[in-house]
Coordinates of C-alpha atoms in Angstrom, one line a residue:
Chain A
M11 CA 0.1 0.2 0.0
F12 CA 2.6 1.9 1.1
N13 CA 4.2 1.6 -2.2
K14 CA 1.3 3.0 -4.6
L15 CA 0.8 6.0 -2.2
E16 CA 4.2 7.0 -3.1
K17 CA 4.0 6.1 -6.4
V18 CA 0.9 8.6 -6.7
L19 CA 2.2 11.4 -4.2
M20 CA 5.8 11.8 -5.4
P21 CA 5.4 12.7 -8.4
A22 CA 2.7 15.4 -7.2
A23 CA 5.1 16.7 -4.6
T24 CA 7.9 17.0 -7.2
K25 CA 5.7 18.4 -9.6
L26 CA 4.0 21.0 -7.0
G27 CA 7.7 21.5 -5.4
S28 CA 9.2 22.4 -8.6
N29 CA 6.4 24.4 -10.3
R30 CA 8.0 28.2 -10.5
I31 CA 5.0 30.2 -10.3
L32 CA 4.0 28.3 -6.9
I33 CA 7.4 28.6 -5.5
A34 CA 7.5 32.2 -6.5
I35 CA 4.1 32.4 -4.3
R36 CA 5.6 31.2 -1.6
D37 CA 9.0 33.0 -1.5
G38 CA 7.1 35.9 -1.9
F39 CA 5.2 35.4 0.9
L40 CA 8.4 34.5 2.9
I41 CA 9.6 37.8 1.9
T42 CA 6.6 39.6 3.6
T43 CA 6.4 37.3 6.6
P44 CA 9.0 39.1 9.1
L45 CA 7.3 42.4 8.4
I46 CA 3.8 40.8 9.1
I47 CA 5.3 39.4 12.2
V48 CA 7.1 42.4 13.2
A49 CA 3.6 44.5 13.0
S50 CA 1.7 42.0 14.8
I51 CA 3.7 42.8 17.6
F52 CA 3.0 46.4 17.4
L53 CA -0.7 45.6 16.7
L54 CA -0.8 43.2 19.9
I55 CA 0.8 46.1 22.2
A56 CA -2.0 48.1 20.6
N57 CA -4.9 45.5 21.3
F58 CA -3.3 43.3 24.1
P59 CA -6.5 41.2 25.0
I60 CA -6.5 41.9 28.6
P61 CA -9.3 44.1 29.7
G62 CA -8.2 47.5 30.9
W63 CA -5.2 47.0 28.9
S64 CA -5.8 50.3 26.7
E65 CA -7.0 52.4 29.9
F66 CA -4.1 51.3 32.1
W67 CA -1.9 53.1 29.6
A68 CA -4.0 55.6 29.1
N69 CA -3.4 56.8 32.3
Y70 CA 0.5 57.2 31.3
F71 CA 0.7 58.2 27.8
G72 CA -3.1 59.7 27.3
N73 CA -6.2 58.6 25.2
G74 CA -5.0 57.7 21.6
W75 CA -1.6 56.3 22.4
E76 CA -2.7 53.0 20.8
S77 CA -2.3 55.1 17.6
W78 CA 1.4 54.9 17.9
F79 CA 1.4 51.2 17.4
T80 CA -1.0 50.9 15.2
N81 CA 0.6 53.7 12.6
V82 CA 3.0 50.6 12.1
S83 CA 0.8 48.1 12.0
R84 CA -1.2 49.6 9.3
A85 CA 2.1 50.6 7.2
V86 CA 2.3 46.5 6.8
F87 CA -1.2 45.2 7.1
N88 CA -2.9 48.2 4.8
T89 CA -0.3 47.3 2.5
V90 CA 0.0 43.6 1.9
G91 CA -1.5 43.2 -0.9
F92 CA 0.7 45.5 -2.8
F93 CA 4.3 44.2 -1.0
T94 CA 2.9 40.9 -2.0
C95 CA 3.0 42.1 -5.9
F96 CA 6.4 43.3 -5.3
S97 CA 7.7 40.4 -3.2
T98 CA 6.0 37.5 -5.4
A99 CA 7.7 39.6 -8.9
Y100 CA 10.7 39.7 -7.2
A101 CA 10.8 35.8 -6.3
Y102 CA 9.4 34.9 -9.9
A103 CA 11.9 37.0 -11.5
R104 CA 14.9 35.7 -9.6
Q105 CA 13.2 32.2 -10.1
I106 CA 13.2 32.7 -14.4
K107 CA 17.1 34.6 -14.1
S108 CA 15.6 37.7 -14.8
D109 CA 16.3 41.4 -13.7
A110 CA 14.5 41.0 -10.6
I111 CA 14.7 44.2 -8.6
Q112 CA 13.6 45.9 -12.3
A113 CA 10.9 43.6 -12.8
A114 CA 9.5 43.7 -9.5
A115 CA 9.6 47.3 -9.4
S116 CA 7.4 47.3 -13.1
A117 CA 5.1 44.9 -11.3
L118 CA 4.3 47.3 -8.4
V119 CA 3.7 50.1 -11.2
A120 CA 1.6 47.9 -13.3
F121 CA -0.5 47.4 -9.8
L122 CA -0.7 50.8 -9.1
I123 CA -2.1 51.8 -13.0
L124 CA -4.8 49.3 -12.4
T125 CA -5.7 51.0 -8.4
P126 CA -8.5 52.9 -8.3
T127 CA -7.6 56.5 -7.8
K128 CA -10.9 58.0 -6.6
M129 CA -12.2 57.7 -3.1
I130 CA -15.2 58.0 -1.8
V131 CA -15.3 60.1 1.6
D132 CA -18.2 60.7 3.7
G133 CA -20.0 63.9 3.6
L134 CA -18.7 64.5 0.2
K135 CA -21.0 64.5 -2.9
E136 CA -18.5 63.7 -5.0
P137 CA -15.5 61.1 -4.9
V138 CA -12.1 62.8 -4.3
D139 CA -9.7 62.3 -7.4
G140 CA -6.3 61.3 -7.0
V141 CA -5.9 59.6 -4.2
L142 CA -5.1 55.9 -3.7
D143 CA -7.5 53.7 -1.3
M144 CA -5.7 51.5 1.2
E145 CA -8.3 49.4 0.8
Y146 CA -7.3 48.4 -2.5
L147 CA -3.5 47.9 -1.5
G148 CA -4.2 45.6 1.2
T149 CA -5.8 42.5 1.8
N150 CA -8.4 42.8 -1.1
G151 CA -5.6 43.5 -3.1
I152 CA -3.9 40.1 -2.8
F153 CA -4.8 38.1 -5.4
L154 CA -4.5 41.0 -7.9
G155 CA -1.1 41.4 -6.6
L156 CA -0.5 38.0 -7.0
I157 CA -1.7 38.2 -10.7
V158 CA -0.6 41.3 -12.0
A159 CA 3.1 40.1 -10.8
F160 CA 3.4 37.2 -12.5
I161 CA 1.9 39.0 -16.1
A162 CA 4.6 41.9 -15.4
V163 CA 7.4 39.7 -14.8
I164 CA 6.3 37.4 -18.1
I165 CA 6.2 40.6 -20.2
Y166 CA 9.4 42.3 -18.9
D167 CA 11.4 39.1 -19.3
F168 CA 10.1 38.1 -22.7
V169 CA 11.3 41.5 -24.1
Y170 CA 14.6 41.6 -22.1
K171 CA 15.7 38.1 -22.9
R172 CA 15.2 38.7 -26.7
G173 CA 17.7 41.7 -26.1
W174 CA 14.9 44.3 -27.1
T175 CA 16.4 46.9 -24.8
I176 CA 18.9 49.6 -25.4
K177 CA 22.7 49.0 -25.5
M178 CA 25.3 51.6 -24.2
P179 CA 28.5 51.5 -25.5
D180 CA 31.4 50.2 -23.4
G181 CA 32.7 52.9 -20.9
V182 CA 29.2 53.5 -19.4
P183 CA 28.9 52.6 -15.8
P184 CA 27.2 49.4 -15.2
A185 CA 24.5 50.8 -13.2
V186 CA 23.8 53.1 -15.8
A187 CA 23.9 50.7 -18.6
Q188 CA 21.3 48.5 -16.7
S189 CA 19.0 51.1 -16.1
F190 CA 18.7 52.1 -20.1
E191 CA 18.3 48.3 -20.4
A192 CA 15.5 48.2 -18.3
L193 CA 13.7 50.9 -19.9
I194 CA 12.1 49.1 -22.9
P195 CA 11.0 46.2 -21.1
S196 CA 9.3 48.4 -18.3
A197 CA 7.5 50.4 -21.4
F198 CA 6.3 47.1 -22.7
V199 CA 4.5 46.4 -19.0
I200 CA 3.4 50.0 -18.4
M201 CA 1.7 49.8 -21.9
V202 CA 0.1 46.4 -21.4
F203 CA -1.2 47.6 -18.1
F204 CA -2.3 51.4 -19.6
F205 CA -4.5 49.5 -22.1
I206 CA -5.7 46.9 -19.6
R207 CA -7.2 50.1 -17.5
I208 CA -8.6 51.9 -20.4
L209 CA -10.3 48.2 -21.2
F210 CA -11.6 47.7 -17.7
G211 CA -12.8 51.3 -17.5
M212 CA -15.2 50.8 -20.3
T213 CA -17.0 47.8 -18.3
G214 CA -19.2 47.9 -15.4
F215 CA -16.8 46.9 -13.0
E216 CA -14.8 49.9 -13.8
T217 CA -11.5 48.4 -12.7
L218 CA -9.8 45.4 -12.4
H219 CA -9.3 45.2 -8.7
N220 CA -13.1 45.1 -8.6
F221 CA -13.4 42.2 -11.1
I222 CA -10.8 40.1 -9.3
Y223 CA -12.6 40.4 -6.1
Q224 CA -16.2 39.9 -7.3
I225 CA -14.9 37.0 -10.1
L226 CA -11.9 35.2 -8.4
Q227 CA -11.5 36.0 -4.7
V228 CA -14.6 36.0 -3.5
P229 CA -15.4 32.5 -4.8
L230 CA -11.8 30.9 -4.1
K231 CA -11.7 32.4 -1.0
G232 CA -15.2 30.7 -0.3
A233 CA -13.7 27.5 -1.4
G234 CA -10.9 27.4 1.0
N235 CA -13.0 28.6 4.0
T236 CA -14.9 25.3 4.2
L237 CA -14.1 22.5 6.5
M238 CA -13.3 20.1 3.5
A239 CA -10.5 22.3 1.8
Q240 CA -9.4 22.5 5.9
I241 CA -9.2 18.7 5.8
I242 CA -7.5 18.2 2.4
Y243 CA -4.8 20.6 3.5
G244 CA -4.2 19.0 6.7
F245 CA -4.0 15.3 5.3
A246 CA -1.9 17.1 2.2
C247 CA 0.4 18.8 4.9
T248 CA 1.0 15.2 6.9
I249 CA 1.2 12.8 4.1
F250 CA 4.0 14.6 2.3
W251 CA 5.9 14.8 5.6
F252 CA 5.4 10.7 5.5
F253 CA 7.5 10.9 2.3
G254 CA 9.8 13.6 4.3
I255 CA 8.8 16.0 2.2
N256 CA 7.6 19.6 3.8
G257 CA 3.9 18.8 3.4
P258 CA 3.2 22.5 4.8
A259 CA 5.6 24.1 2.3
V260 CA 4.0 22.1 -0.6
A261 CA 0.3 22.6 0.4
N262 CA 1.0 26.3 1.6
S263 CA 1.6 27.1 -2.0
V264 CA -1.8 26.6 -2.8
F265 CA -3.7 27.0 0.3
A266 CA -1.8 30.4 1.9
P267 CA -3.1 32.8 -0.7
I268 CA -6.6 31.9 0.9
T269 CA -6.3 31.7 4.2
K270 CA -3.7 34.8 4.4
V271 CA -7.1 36.6 2.7
L272 CA -9.1 35.1 5.7
T273 CA -6.6 35.6 8.2
M274 CA -6.4 39.5 7.3
E275 CA -10.1 39.8 7.0
N276 CA -10.5 39.0 10.9
L277 CA -7.6 41.6 11.6
D278 CA -9.2 43.8 9.9
A279 CA -12.4 43.2 11.6
F280 CA -11.0 42.9 14.9
Q281 CA -9.1 46.2 14.4
N282 CA -12.5 47.9 13.7
G283 CA -14.1 46.5 16.3
H284 CA -16.5 44.6 13.9
K285 CA -17.4 40.6 14.2
L286 CA -14.8 38.3 12.9
P287 CA -15.9 36.4 9.8
N288 CA -13.6 33.6 9.7
I289 CA -12.9 30.6 11.7
F290 CA -9.9 29.2 9.0
T291 CA -7.2 31.8 9.8
D292 CA -3.3 31.0 9.6
P293 CA -3.7 31.2 13.8
F294 CA -6.3 28.8 13.8
S295 CA -4.4 26.3 11.8
N296 CA -1.2 27.1 13.3
F297 CA -2.5 26.8 17.4
F298 CA -5.7 24.9 17.2
T299 CA -4.8 21.9 14.9
N300 CA -0.8 21.9 14.1
F301 CA 0.9 23.1 17.4
G302 CA 4.0 21.9 17.8
G303 CA 4.7 21.1 14.4
G304 CA 3.3 19.2 11.5
G305 CA 1.0 16.2 13.0
S306 CA 0.7 18.1 16.1
T307 CA 3.6 16.1 17.6
L308 CA 4.3 18.0 20.9
S309 CA 1.6 15.4 22.4
L310 CA 4.1 12.7 20.6
V311 CA 7.1 14.1 22.4
I312 CA 5.4 14.4 25.8
V313 CA 4.5 10.8 25.5
M314 CA 7.8 9.4 24.8
L315 CA 9.3 11.5 27.6
L316 CA 6.9 10.0 29.9
V317 CA 6.2 6.6 29.3
C318 CA 8.5 5.2 26.5
K319 CA 11.3 2.8 27.8
S320 CA 13.6 2.7 24.9
E321 CA 16.9 4.8 25.1
R322 CA 16.9 5.8 21.5
I323 CA 13.2 7.6 22.2
K324 CA 13.9 8.8 25.5
Q325 CA 17.1 10.5 24.5
L326 CA 15.2 12.1 21.7
G327 CA 12.3 13.1 23.5
K328 CA 14.8 15.0 25.6
L329 CA 16.2 16.6 22.5
A330 CA 12.7 17.5 21.1
I331 CA 10.8 18.8 23.8
V332 CA 12.1 22.2 24.1
P333 CA 12.0 22.8 20.1
G334 CA 8.8 21.0 20.4
F335 CA 7.5 23.8 22.3
F336 CA 8.0 26.3 19.8
G337 CA 6.4 24.2 17.0
I338 CA 9.7 23.1 15.5
N339 CA 9.3 19.2 15.0
E340 CA 12.2 18.4 12.4
P341 CA 13.9 16.5 15.0
I342 CA 10.9 14.3 15.6
I343 CA 9.7 14.1 11.6
F344 CA 13.7 12.8 10.6
G345 CA 14.7 11.4 14.0
L346 CA 12.2 9.1 15.0
P347 CA 11.4 9.1 12.5
I348 CA 7.9 9.7 11.1
V349 CA 9.3 10.1 7.2
L350 CA 8.4 6.2 5.9
N351 CA 7.5 4.9 9.0
P352 CA 4.2 3.0 9.2
I353 CA 3.7 2.7 12.6
L354 CA 3.1 6.6 13.2
L355 CA 1.6 7.1 9.7
V356 CA -1.9 6.7 11.7
P357 CA -2.0 9.2 14.5
F358 CA 0.7 11.7 12.6
N359 CA -2.8 12.1 10.3
L360 CA -5.5 11.4 12.6
V361 CA -4.6 13.9 15.2
P362 CA -4.5 17.0 13.4
L363 CA -7.4 16.1 11.9
I364 CA -9.2 15.4 15.2
N365 CA -7.8 18.9 16.5
L366 CA -9.2 20.5 13.4
L367 CA -12.9 18.9 13.5
L368 CA -13.1 19.6 17.2
S369 CA -11.7 23.2 17.1
T370 CA -14.1 24.2 14.4
L371 CA -16.9 22.6 16.3
V372 CA -16.2 24.1 19.8
T373 CA -15.3 27.3 17.2
K374 CA -18.6 27.1 16.0
I375 CA -20.8 27.1 18.9
G376 CA -18.5 29.5 20.6
I377 CA -16.9 27.9 23.4
I378 CA -13.7 29.4 22.2
P379 CA -13.9 32.8 20.4
Y380 CA -12.8 33.4 16.6
T381 CA -9.1 34.0 16.1
N382 CA -8.6 37.9 15.7
G383 CA -5.7 37.6 12.8
V384 CA -2.8 39.1 14.5
A385 CA -0.1 36.9 12.9
L386 CA 1.5 35.5 15.9
P387 CA 5.1 34.0 15.3
W388 CA 3.8 30.1 14.7
T389 CA 6.5 29.2 17.2
T390 CA 4.3 30.8 20.1
P391 CA 4.2 28.1 22.2
I392 CA 0.8 26.4 23.8
G393 CA -1.3 28.0 25.7
F394 CA -0.1 31.3 25.4
S395 CA -1.0 31.0 21.5
G396 CA -4.1 30.4 22.2
Y397 CA -4.8 33.1 24.6
L398 CA -2.7 35.9 22.6
S399 CA -4.9 34.6 19.1
T400 CA -8.3 34.6 20.9
G401 CA -7.9 36.9 23.8
S402 CA -9.6 34.0 25.9
L403 CA -8.3 32.2 28.4
W404 CA -10.7 29.2 27.5
A405 CA -8.9 28.9 24.2
S406 CA -5.4 28.2 26.3
V407 CA -7.5 25.5 28.4
Y408 CA -8.8 24.2 25.5
Q409 CA -5.2 23.8 23.7
I410 CA -4.3 21.8 26.6
L411 CA -7.0 19.6 26.3
L412 CA -6.6 19.0 22.9
L413 CA -2.5 18.2 23.9
I414 CA -4.0 15.7 26.2
L415 CA -6.2 14.0 23.8
G416 CA -3.0 13.7 21.3
C417 CA -1.3 11.9 24.1
L418 CA -4.1 9.7 24.3
I419 CA -4.0 8.8 20.3
Y420 CA -0.2 8.9 20.0
Y421 CA 0.4 6.8 23.3
P422 CA -0.2 2.8 21.5
F423 CA 1.2 3.5 18.4
I424 CA 4.5 5.1 20.1
K425 CA 4.4 2.2 22.6
T426 CA 4.4 -0.2 19.6
L427 CA 7.5 1.8 18.1
D428 CA 9.2 1.7 21.7
K429 CA 8.3 -2.3 22.2
Q430 CA 10.6 -2.5 18.5
Y431 CA 13.3 -0.4 19.6
L432 CA 13.6 -2.0 22.9
K433 CA 13.6 -5.2 21.2
E434 CA 16.3 -4.2 18.9
E435 CA 18.2 -2.5 21.9
H436 CA 18.0 -5.7 23.9
D437 CA 19.0 -8.0 21.3
A438 CA 22.0 -5.6 20.6
K439 CA 22.8 -6.0 24.3
M440 CA 22.3 -9.7 24.5
E441 CA 24.7 -10.2 21.5
K442 CA 27.4 -8.5 23.7
V443 CA 26.7 -10.6 26.7
E444 CA 28.3 -13.7 27.7
N445 CA 26.9 -17.0 27.0
I446 CA 27.5 -19.8 29.3
S447 CA 27.3 -23.1 27.5
F448 CA 26.8 -26.2 29.3
D449 CA 28.9 -28.3 26.3
D450 CA 31.9 -26.8 28.5
L451 CA 31.1 -28.7 31.4
T452 CA 33.6 -31.7 31.7
N453 CA 33.3 -34.8 33.2
D454 CA 35.2 -33.5 36.3
D455 CA 32.8 -30.7 36.7
L456 CA 30.0 -33.1 36.7
N457 CA 31.6 -35.7 39.0
F458 CA 31.7 -32.8 41.9
I459 CA 29.0 -35.0 43.5
Chain B
M3 CA 30.1 -7.5 46.1
M4 CA 27.7 -10.5 46.6
E5 CA 27.1 -12.3 43.0
I6 CA 23.8 -14.1 42.5
L7 CA 23.1 -16.7 40.2
I8 CA 19.7 -17.1 39.5
V9 CA 17.7 -20.0 37.7
L10 CA 14.8 -19.9 35.5
D11 CA 12.7 -21.2 32.8
Q12 CA 12.2 -19.8 29.4
I13 CA 8.7 -17.9 30.4
Q14 CA 10.5 -16.1 33.7
A15 CA 13.9 -15.6 31.5
G16 CA 11.6 -13.8 28.7
L17 CA 12.8 -16.4 26.0
G18 CA 9.1 -17.4 25.3
G19 CA 6.2 -18.8 26.1
T20 CA 4.6 -22.3 27.1
E21 CA 5.3 -22.6 23.3
H22 CA 9.3 -22.9 24.0
G23 CA 9.4 -25.7 26.8
D24 CA 11.6 -27.4 24.7
L25 CA 14.5 -24.8 25.3
P26 CA 17.5 -26.5 26.2
L27 CA 19.8 -25.7 28.8
G28 CA 21.9 -22.2 28.5
G29 CA 22.8 -19.2 30.5
K30 CA 23.7 -15.7 30.2
K31 CA 26.5 -13.4 32.8
I32 CA 23.8 -11.0 33.1
A33 CA 20.4 -10.9 34.7
L34 CA 17.7 -11.8 32.3
G35 CA 13.9 -11.6 32.6
A36 CA 12.1 -11.9 35.8
A37 CA 15.4 -11.5 37.7
D38 CA 14.8 -7.8 37.1
M39 CA 12.1 -8.0 39.8
F40 CA 14.6 -8.4 42.6
D41 CA 16.5 -5.0 41.5
K42 CA 15.0 -2.9 44.1
Y43 CA 15.4 -5.5 47.1
L44 CA 18.8 -5.4 46.4
N45 CA 21.7 -3.8 48.5
K46 CA 23.9 -1.6 46.2
D47 CA 26.6 -4.4 47.1
E48 CA 24.5 -6.9 46.1
K49 CA 23.9 -8.0 42.1
I50 CA 22.1 -10.9 40.0
T51 CA 25.3 -11.3 37.8
T52 CA 24.3 -14.7 36.0
T53 CA 21.3 -16.2 34.7
L54 CA 21.0 -19.9 33.7
F55 CA 17.8 -21.2 32.1
C56 CA 15.8 -24.2 30.9
G57 CA 12.5 -24.9 29.2
D58 CA 10.3 -26.6 31.4
E59 CA 9.3 -29.6 29.0
Y60 CA 13.0 -30.3 28.4
Y61 CA 13.6 -30.2 32.0
M62 CA 10.8 -32.8 32.2
K63 CA 12.4 -34.9 29.4
N64 CA 15.6 -35.0 31.1
K65 CA 15.2 -34.2 35.0
N66 CA 18.3 -35.7 36.4
E67 CA 20.6 -34.6 33.7
V68 CA 19.3 -31.3 33.6
S69 CA 19.5 -30.7 37.2
L70 CA 22.9 -32.2 37.4
K71 CA 24.5 -30.3 35.0
L72 CA 22.6 -27.1 36.3
A73 CA 24.1 -28.0 39.5
A74 CA 27.6 -28.6 38.4
M75 CA 27.6 -25.2 36.0
I76 CA 26.9 -23.6 39.5
N77 CA 29.6 -25.2 41.3
K78 CA 32.4 -24.1 38.6
L79 CA 31.0 -20.8 38.7
K80 CA 30.8 -20.6 42.2
P81 CA 28.5 -17.3 42.8
D82 CA 27.9 -16.1 46.5
A83 CA 24.5 -17.4 46.5
V84 CA 21.8 -18.8 44.1
I85 CA 18.1 -18.2 43.5
C86 CA 16.4 -21.2 42.3
G87 CA 12.7 -19.4 40.7
P88 CA 10.7 -17.8 41.8
A89 CA 8.4 -20.6 40.1
F90 CA 5.4 -19.5 41.3
H91 CA 2.4 -22.2 40.9
Y92 CA 4.5 -23.7 37.6
V93 CA 5.0 -27.3 39.0
E94 CA 7.7 -28.4 36.5
Y95 CA 9.4 -25.5 36.8
A96 CA 9.3 -25.5 40.6
E97 CA 10.5 -29.1 40.6
M98 CA 13.4 -27.9 38.5
C99 CA 14.2 -25.6 40.8
A100 CA 13.8 -27.9 44.2
Q101 CA 16.0 -30.9 42.1
T102 CA 18.7 -28.3 41.3
G103 CA 18.6 -26.5 44.7
A104 CA 18.7 -29.6 46.9
I105 CA 22.2 -31.2 45.0
V106 CA 23.6 -27.6 45.4
S107 CA 22.5 -27.5 48.6
E108 CA 23.5 -31.1 49.4
K109 CA 26.8 -31.1 47.3
T110 CA 28.5 -27.8 47.7
N111 CA 28.7 -24.8 50.5
I112 CA 27.3 -22.4 48.3
P113 CA 23.7 -21.0 49.8
V114 CA 20.7 -21.7 47.8
V115 CA 17.0 -20.8 47.9
A116 CA 14.3 -22.1 45.8
A117 CA 10.7 -20.4 45.7
M118 CA 7.2 -21.5 44.6
S119 CA 3.9 -21.3 45.7
K120 CA 1.7 -23.8 47.7
E121 CA 0.3 -25.3 44.7
C122 CA 3.8 -27.1 43.9
S123 CA 2.7 -29.3 47.1
D124 CA 4.1 -32.5 46.0
V125 CA 7.0 -30.8 45.0
I126 CA 7.3 -29.1 48.3
K127 CA 6.6 -32.2 50.1
E128 CA 9.4 -34.1 48.5
Y129 CA 12.1 -31.5 48.8
S130 CA 11.6 -29.0 51.5
N131 CA 13.8 -31.5 53.8
K132 CA 16.5 -30.9 51.3
V133 CA 16.5 -27.1 50.3
D134 CA 15.4 -23.9 51.6
I135 CA 11.8 -23.0 49.7
V136 CA 10.5 -19.8 50.1
K137 CA 6.6 -19.3 50.2
M138 CA 5.2 -17.3 47.5
P139 CA 2.4 -16.3 45.8
R140 CA 1.3 -18.3 42.5
K141 CA 1.1 -16.0 39.2
G142 CA -1.1 -12.8 39.9
G143 CA -1.5 -13.7 43.6
T144 CA -0.8 -11.0 46.3
G145 CA 2.2 -11.1 48.2
L146 CA 4.8 -11.0 45.7
S147 CA 6.8 -8.2 47.0
E148 CA 7.0 -9.4 50.2
S149 CA 8.0 -12.9 49.0
L150 CA 11.1 -11.3 47.2
Q151 CA 12.1 -9.6 49.8
D152 CA 12.1 -13.0 52.0
I153 CA 14.0 -14.7 49.2
I154 CA 16.5 -12.2 49.1
D155 CA 16.6 -11.8 53.2
V156 CA 17.0 -15.7 53.3
C157 CA 19.8 -15.6 50.8
R158 CA 21.7 -13.0 52.8
K159 CA 21.4 -14.8 56.2
K160 CA 22.2 -17.7 54.7
V161 CA 25.5 -16.0 53.1
N162 CA 26.2 -14.0 56.2
G163 CA 25.8 -17.5 58.2
D164 CA 23.0 -16.0 60.2
D165 CA 20.3 -18.2 62.2
L166 CA 17.2 -18.7 59.7
N167 CA 15.1 -19.9 62.6
E168 CA 12.9 -16.8 63.0
F169 CA 12.2 -17.5 59.4
K170 CA 11.3 -21.2 59.5
E171 CA 7.7 -21.9 59.6
I172 CA 6.4 -18.6 58.7
K173 CA 8.6 -17.6 55.4
I174 CA 10.0 -20.9 54.5
Y175 CA 8.3 -24.8 53.8

């Protein structure tokens, strides 16, 4: 069965893992991730989930002190679509060995060409002209940002690699020569998006932003926002790990753009004091289904430390427990190992699945609140992460219950493995022990009577 | 260091179940299987260093040869003390323990103790005056830890040449 499974999964994994567009999306998000995490810390300080927090600091710094911090978080969160366009274009151009920074810059301009420059302001009859509405640069711009990034880079690269560039004579400094080389490819990109803007201006959508949002982002987001999509995502993550492939890295290339949008929407609602709209956000996935790393292996490590007798497992448990609290489980994945280990395949898939189903249920019936979308580092330890991502202590308690449930599920399987390893260790030890052979008894020995 | 040798059947040695009753005589210079049960009753300077084992069926087919060879090997290895058992209620194993213990007791100066439950009454009747047989419960019965402590205590007293009278009647058949 494992061979068959491997035959199906390996090509799919290789294909997904080597697809330049998917790699570019993944790497593009990686460029924005540090900014989002830093901004999240600022946001968290402004909105720390303790009652009276805001009032307490207002005594020292005055009302509105939060805006010092939200100025920083807004600078990142309200421009995330814009930056995704830039970072993805850069990552993709780097992939295809084009002029990465120039191609990314032209993608950014293309994105802005398409962005509406009229804004409706409360109290004014006519829309204000010549301004950029941050609404289009933030979460709502992620999908368009991705599409623009790829189209712009493809056009840029097409022109650039055909040599349709202005060549400067030798002796001109390289920076100047490169700048001229970028001129014609950039002009092509700008021309194409110039016409696109005009074309969409003639339709009822008015701008491509509106078109994309209505045609693509809403349905896609809807598909990603279902339990079934989450089950598929979770299963993909763990099954890829089983074959030694970083599951989330593969699956995220497909799912991350969707969950990112869902997360950002919650954050937006949280900031504005609205009802949180989505369950399946990144924090939900990180802290309520896969805490302790893929497969929720923190439970496994605890069981390894508490009940296993084999030296190999005990030592590994000691090494893996601290990283495990921070969601890093590579020592277990490759050390135990989980990779290609049929005994652990079942719980490794089952635990996150049960976590997902239970967490969805308790969130829906309101035992724990929806996650607020604050992008806590995925390394935030269990207990803290539940509280910080929802503002509810019940969520922390619930996480601990999930951790215990995970221990119970992992228990019989790791015990089986423990027995197997114990036997191996015992056999290895016994081989070294001196045997006593009764064939060595001489007649003298037997005649002691 | 008091070095103890233990005699086990295939089940207690952890070398298989009843289906491995045909296991021939063998031994290892290590505490095997049930020998580990004594760990917490031993002092720091006491250790089970050797395990001799034999399948119960094999013993039943070659009773005299097996017990003689076991006794000969014990005499050759010269441990400080010997524990034959714990045999629980397994009659064949109990007989192997008693017969071997009796030979060692009679023919050498090595202190030896056997242990079995009252279910092995015929064996106890035949050998209780030839070797010290410590009382113990049947498998799964209550009082196991107490009897393990007794086995070690009797061993220790015999090694030290102490008086066993207080043990007789209560702890020994």
